[in-house]
Short mmCIF file of C-alpha atoms and ligand atoms in Angstrom, two decimals:
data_model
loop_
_atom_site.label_atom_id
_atom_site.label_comp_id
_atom_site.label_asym_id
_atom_site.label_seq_id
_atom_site.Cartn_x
_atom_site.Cartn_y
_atom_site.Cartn_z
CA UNK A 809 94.92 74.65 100.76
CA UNK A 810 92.83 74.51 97.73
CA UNK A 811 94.16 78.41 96.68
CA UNK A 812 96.46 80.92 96.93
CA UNK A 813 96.62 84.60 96.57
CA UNK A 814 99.43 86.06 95.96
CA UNK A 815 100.49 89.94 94.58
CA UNK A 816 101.94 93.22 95.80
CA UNK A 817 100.61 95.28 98.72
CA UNK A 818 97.10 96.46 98.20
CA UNK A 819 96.63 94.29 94.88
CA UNK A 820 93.54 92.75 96.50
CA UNK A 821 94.70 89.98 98.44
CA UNK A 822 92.57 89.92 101.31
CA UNK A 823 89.74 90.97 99.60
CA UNK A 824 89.41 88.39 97.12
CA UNK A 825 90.43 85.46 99.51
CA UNK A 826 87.11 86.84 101.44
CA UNK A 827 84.92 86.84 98.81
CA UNK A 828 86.05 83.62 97.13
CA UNK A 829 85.38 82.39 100.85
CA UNK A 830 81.86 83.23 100.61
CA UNK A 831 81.35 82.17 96.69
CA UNK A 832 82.35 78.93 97.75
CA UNK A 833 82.02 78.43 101.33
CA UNK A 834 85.17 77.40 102.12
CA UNK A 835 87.11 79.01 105.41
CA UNK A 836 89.81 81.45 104.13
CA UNK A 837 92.97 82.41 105.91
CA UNK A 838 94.68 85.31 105.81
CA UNK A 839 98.48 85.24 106.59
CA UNK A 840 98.97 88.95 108.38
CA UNK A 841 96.06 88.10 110.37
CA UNK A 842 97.69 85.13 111.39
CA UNK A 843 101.40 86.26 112.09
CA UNK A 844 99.25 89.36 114.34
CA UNK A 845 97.38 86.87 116.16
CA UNK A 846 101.00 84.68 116.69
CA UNK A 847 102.62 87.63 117.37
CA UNK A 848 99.71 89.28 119.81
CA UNK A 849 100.53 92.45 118.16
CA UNK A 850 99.43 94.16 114.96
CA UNK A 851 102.45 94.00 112.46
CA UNK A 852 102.93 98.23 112.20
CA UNK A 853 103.89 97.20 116.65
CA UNK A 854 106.07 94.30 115.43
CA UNK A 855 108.17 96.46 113.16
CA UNK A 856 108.30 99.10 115.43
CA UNK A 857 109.31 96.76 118.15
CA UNK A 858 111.69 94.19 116.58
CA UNK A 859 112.54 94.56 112.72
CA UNK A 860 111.82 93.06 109.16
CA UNK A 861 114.33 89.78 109.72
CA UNK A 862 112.20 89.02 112.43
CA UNK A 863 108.80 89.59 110.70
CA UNK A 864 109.65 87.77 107.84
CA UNK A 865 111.16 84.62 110.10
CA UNK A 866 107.61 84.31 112.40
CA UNK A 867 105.98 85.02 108.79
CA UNK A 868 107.63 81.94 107.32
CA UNK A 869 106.66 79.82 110.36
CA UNK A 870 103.24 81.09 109.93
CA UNK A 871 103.37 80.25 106.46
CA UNK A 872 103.98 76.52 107.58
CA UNK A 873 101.00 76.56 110.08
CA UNK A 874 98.55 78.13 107.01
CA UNK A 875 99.27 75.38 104.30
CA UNK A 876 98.50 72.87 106.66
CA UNK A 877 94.72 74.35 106.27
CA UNK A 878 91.96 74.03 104.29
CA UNK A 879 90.34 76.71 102.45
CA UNK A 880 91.73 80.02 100.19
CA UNK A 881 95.06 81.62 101.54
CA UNK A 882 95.85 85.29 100.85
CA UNK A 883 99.81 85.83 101.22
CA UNK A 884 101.52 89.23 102.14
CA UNK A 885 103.07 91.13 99.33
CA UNK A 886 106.52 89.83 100.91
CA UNK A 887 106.06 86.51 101.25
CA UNK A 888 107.00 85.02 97.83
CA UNK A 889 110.55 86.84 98.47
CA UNK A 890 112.05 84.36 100.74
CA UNK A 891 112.66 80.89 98.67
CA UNK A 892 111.89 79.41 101.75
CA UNK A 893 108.36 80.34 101.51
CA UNK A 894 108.37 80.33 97.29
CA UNK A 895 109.04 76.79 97.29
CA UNK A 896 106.87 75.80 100.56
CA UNK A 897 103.99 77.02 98.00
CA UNK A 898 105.09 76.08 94.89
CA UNK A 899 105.31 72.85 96.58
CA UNK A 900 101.78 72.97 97.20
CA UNK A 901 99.21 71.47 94.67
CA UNK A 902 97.15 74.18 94.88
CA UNK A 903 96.83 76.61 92.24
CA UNK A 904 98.50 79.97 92.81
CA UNK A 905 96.56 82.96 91.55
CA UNK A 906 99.09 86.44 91.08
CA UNK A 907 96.80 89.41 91.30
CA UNK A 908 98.35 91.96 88.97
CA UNK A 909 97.60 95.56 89.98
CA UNK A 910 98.83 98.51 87.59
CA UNK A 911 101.47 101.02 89.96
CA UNK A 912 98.66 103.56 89.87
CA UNK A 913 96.09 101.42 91.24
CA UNK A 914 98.92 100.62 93.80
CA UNK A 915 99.07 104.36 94.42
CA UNK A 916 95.90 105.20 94.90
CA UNK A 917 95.22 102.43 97.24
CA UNK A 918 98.29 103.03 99.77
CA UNK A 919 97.31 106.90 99.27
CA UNK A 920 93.54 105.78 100.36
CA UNK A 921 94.72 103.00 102.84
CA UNK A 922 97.16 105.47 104.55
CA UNK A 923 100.81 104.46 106.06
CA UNK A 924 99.45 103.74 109.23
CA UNK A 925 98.62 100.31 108.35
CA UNK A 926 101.78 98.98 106.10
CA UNK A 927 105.19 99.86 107.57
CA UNK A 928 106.84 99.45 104.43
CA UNK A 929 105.75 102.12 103.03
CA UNK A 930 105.98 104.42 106.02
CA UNK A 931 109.81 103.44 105.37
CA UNK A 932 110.20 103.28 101.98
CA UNK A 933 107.31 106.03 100.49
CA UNK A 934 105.59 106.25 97.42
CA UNK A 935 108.88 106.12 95.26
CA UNK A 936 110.26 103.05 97.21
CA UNK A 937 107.43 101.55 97.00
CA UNK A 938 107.01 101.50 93.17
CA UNK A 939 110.68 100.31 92.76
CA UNK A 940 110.36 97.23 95.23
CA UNK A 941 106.77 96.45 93.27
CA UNK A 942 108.97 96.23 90.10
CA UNK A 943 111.72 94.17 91.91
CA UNK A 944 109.14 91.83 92.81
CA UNK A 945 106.93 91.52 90.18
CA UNK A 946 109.22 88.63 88.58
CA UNK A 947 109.30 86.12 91.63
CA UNK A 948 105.40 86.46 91.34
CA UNK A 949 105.39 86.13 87.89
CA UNK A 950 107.43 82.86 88.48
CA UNK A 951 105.62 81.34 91.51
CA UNK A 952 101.75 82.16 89.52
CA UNK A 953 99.66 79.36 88.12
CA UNK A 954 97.49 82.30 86.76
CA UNK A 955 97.93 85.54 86.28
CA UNK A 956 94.34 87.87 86.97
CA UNK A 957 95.53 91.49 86.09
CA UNK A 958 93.07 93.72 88.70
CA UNK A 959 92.34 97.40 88.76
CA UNK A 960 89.54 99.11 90.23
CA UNK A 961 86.96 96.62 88.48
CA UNK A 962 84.05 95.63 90.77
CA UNK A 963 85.90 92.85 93.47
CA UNK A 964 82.93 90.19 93.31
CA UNK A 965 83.61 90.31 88.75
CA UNK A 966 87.38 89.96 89.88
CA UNK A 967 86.38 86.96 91.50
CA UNK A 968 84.16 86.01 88.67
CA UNK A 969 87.17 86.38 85.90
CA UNK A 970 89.14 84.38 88.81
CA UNK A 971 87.18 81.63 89.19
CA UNK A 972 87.07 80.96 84.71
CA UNK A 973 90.53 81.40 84.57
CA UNK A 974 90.85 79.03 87.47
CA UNK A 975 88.46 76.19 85.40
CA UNK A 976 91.23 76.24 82.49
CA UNK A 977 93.78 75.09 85.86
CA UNK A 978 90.93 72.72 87.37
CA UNK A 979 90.20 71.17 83.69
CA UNK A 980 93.21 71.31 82.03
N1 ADP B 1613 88.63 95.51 93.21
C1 ADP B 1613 88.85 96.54 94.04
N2 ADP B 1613 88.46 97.78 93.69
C2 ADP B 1613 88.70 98.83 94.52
N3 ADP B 1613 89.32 98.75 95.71
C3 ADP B 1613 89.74 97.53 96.11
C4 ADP B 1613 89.53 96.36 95.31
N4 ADP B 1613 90.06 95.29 95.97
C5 ADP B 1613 90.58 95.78 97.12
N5 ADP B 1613 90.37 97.11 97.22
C6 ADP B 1613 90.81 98.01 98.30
O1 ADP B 1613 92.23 98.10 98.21
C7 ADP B 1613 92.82 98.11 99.50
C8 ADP B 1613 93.76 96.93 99.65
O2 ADP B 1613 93.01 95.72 99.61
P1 ADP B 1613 93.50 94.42 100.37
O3 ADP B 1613 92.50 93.36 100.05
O4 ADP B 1613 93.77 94.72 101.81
O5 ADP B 1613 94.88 94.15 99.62
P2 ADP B 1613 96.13 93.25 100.04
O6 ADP B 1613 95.63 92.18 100.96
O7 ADP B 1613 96.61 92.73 98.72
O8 ADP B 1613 97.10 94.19 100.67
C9 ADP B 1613 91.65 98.09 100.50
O9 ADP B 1613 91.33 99.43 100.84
C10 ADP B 1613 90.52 97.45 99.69
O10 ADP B 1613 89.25 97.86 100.15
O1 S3P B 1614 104.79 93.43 100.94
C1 S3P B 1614 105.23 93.27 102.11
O2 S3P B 1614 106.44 93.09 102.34
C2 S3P B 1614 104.25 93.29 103.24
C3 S3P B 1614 102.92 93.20 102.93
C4 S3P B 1614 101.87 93.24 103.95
O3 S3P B 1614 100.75 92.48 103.52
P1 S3P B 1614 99.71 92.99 102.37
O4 S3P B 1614 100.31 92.64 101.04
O5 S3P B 1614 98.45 92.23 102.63
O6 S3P B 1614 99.55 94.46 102.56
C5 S3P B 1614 102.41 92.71 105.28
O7 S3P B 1614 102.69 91.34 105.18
C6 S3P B 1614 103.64 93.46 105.68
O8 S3P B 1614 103.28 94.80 105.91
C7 S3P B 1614 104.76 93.38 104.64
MG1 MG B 1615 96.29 91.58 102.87
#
C-alpha cells in the first residue's frame, strides 16, 4: 500500500482515496467495498443479518487481503478500533493520512447521506454518533502520520493540501 486513509464516518475517506487514485494513477481500494463484495451483501444487510462482532471480524480479514495491495486504501471509520487492525497498519510503511472533519461537517454529511447507508448511526443517532466520534478521535490521532483537518473545502484542494503535507513524510 503506498497510503492510507483513515478518519470518522463521512470525513472523506472514499472520496479522497478516489481522487488521489486519479492524481496519481495508482488503483485505490476501498475497504467497505471490499468486506460487501466478501460478504455478497451490502454492509446495512450484514448488520441486519448477523451483528457488529461479526462485521468487524470479516472486516479485519479484509483488512489483511487490502494491505497486501498496491495503491491508496480508504479504511472505515471503525477500523482503527480493533488493535488488531491498528497495528496491522501501523505496521505498514505506508504513510497514514487522518482526515479530521469538524462534528458539524460530520452532521451535515450523515444528515445529507441519510441512515440508510451507515447502520451505526441508524443505531446510535445523531447524539451517539458525536460521542463515539470523540471516543475515537484519539486512536486516530495515535495511528496518523499526518493529520489533514477537512471541512467542506473543494475535495480535489483537499487532495492538493494532502499531497504537500505528504512531501514533508516522503522527504523528511
Ligand atoms: N470535501 C468535501 N466537501 C463536501 N462534501 C464531501 C467532501 N468529501 C466528501 N464529501 C461528501 O461527504 C459524504 C461522505 O464522503 P465519503 O467519501 O463517503 O466519506 P467516508 O468514506 O469517510 O465515509 C459523501 O456524500 C461525499 O460526497
Ligand atoms: O465507523 C464505523 O464503525 C463504520 C464506518 C463505515 O465506513 P465509512 O467510514 O466509510 O462510512 C462502515 O465501515 C461501517 O458502517 C462501520
Ligand atoms: Mg467510505
Amino acid at each position: 500500500m503506498k497510503l492510507i486513509i483513515i478518519g470518522f464516518m463521512a470525513s472523506g475517506k472514499s472520496t479522497m482515496a478516489k481522487i488521489l487514485s486519479q492524481k496519481w494513477q495508482l488503483p485505490s481500494h476501498d475497504l467497505d467495498q471490499m468486506v460487501q463484495q466478501n460478504a455478497g451483501m451490502s454492509i446495512p444487510e450484514y448488520f441486519k443479518k448477523y451483528d457488529e462482532a461479526h462485521f468487524r471480524a470479516l472486516e479485519t480479514d479484509t483488512l489483511g487481503m487490502a494491505l497486501k495491495q498496491t495503491g491508496i486504501l480508504s479504511t472505515g471509520g471503525g477500523t482503527p478500533m480493533r488493535e488488531v487492525n491498528f497495528d496491522a497498519i501501523q505496521n505498514q510503511s505506508a504513510p497514514v493520512v487522518f482526515l479530521n472533519a469538524s462534528d458539524q461537517t460530520i452532521q451535515q454529511r450523515l444528515i445529507h447521506d441519510g441512515a440508510s447507508s451507515r447502520p451505526l448511526f441508524q443505531k446510535l443517532g445523531m447524539d451517539g454518533m458525536m460521542q463515539l466520534k470523540h471516543r475515537r478521535q484519539l486512536t486516530y490521532e495515535r495511528l496518523a502520520d499526518r493529520i489533514i483537518n477537512v471541512n467542506n473545502e473543494n475535495p480535489v484542494f483537499n487532495a492538493d493540501r494532502l499531497v504537500d503535507k505528504l512531501g514533508m513524510v516522503t522527504n523528511g
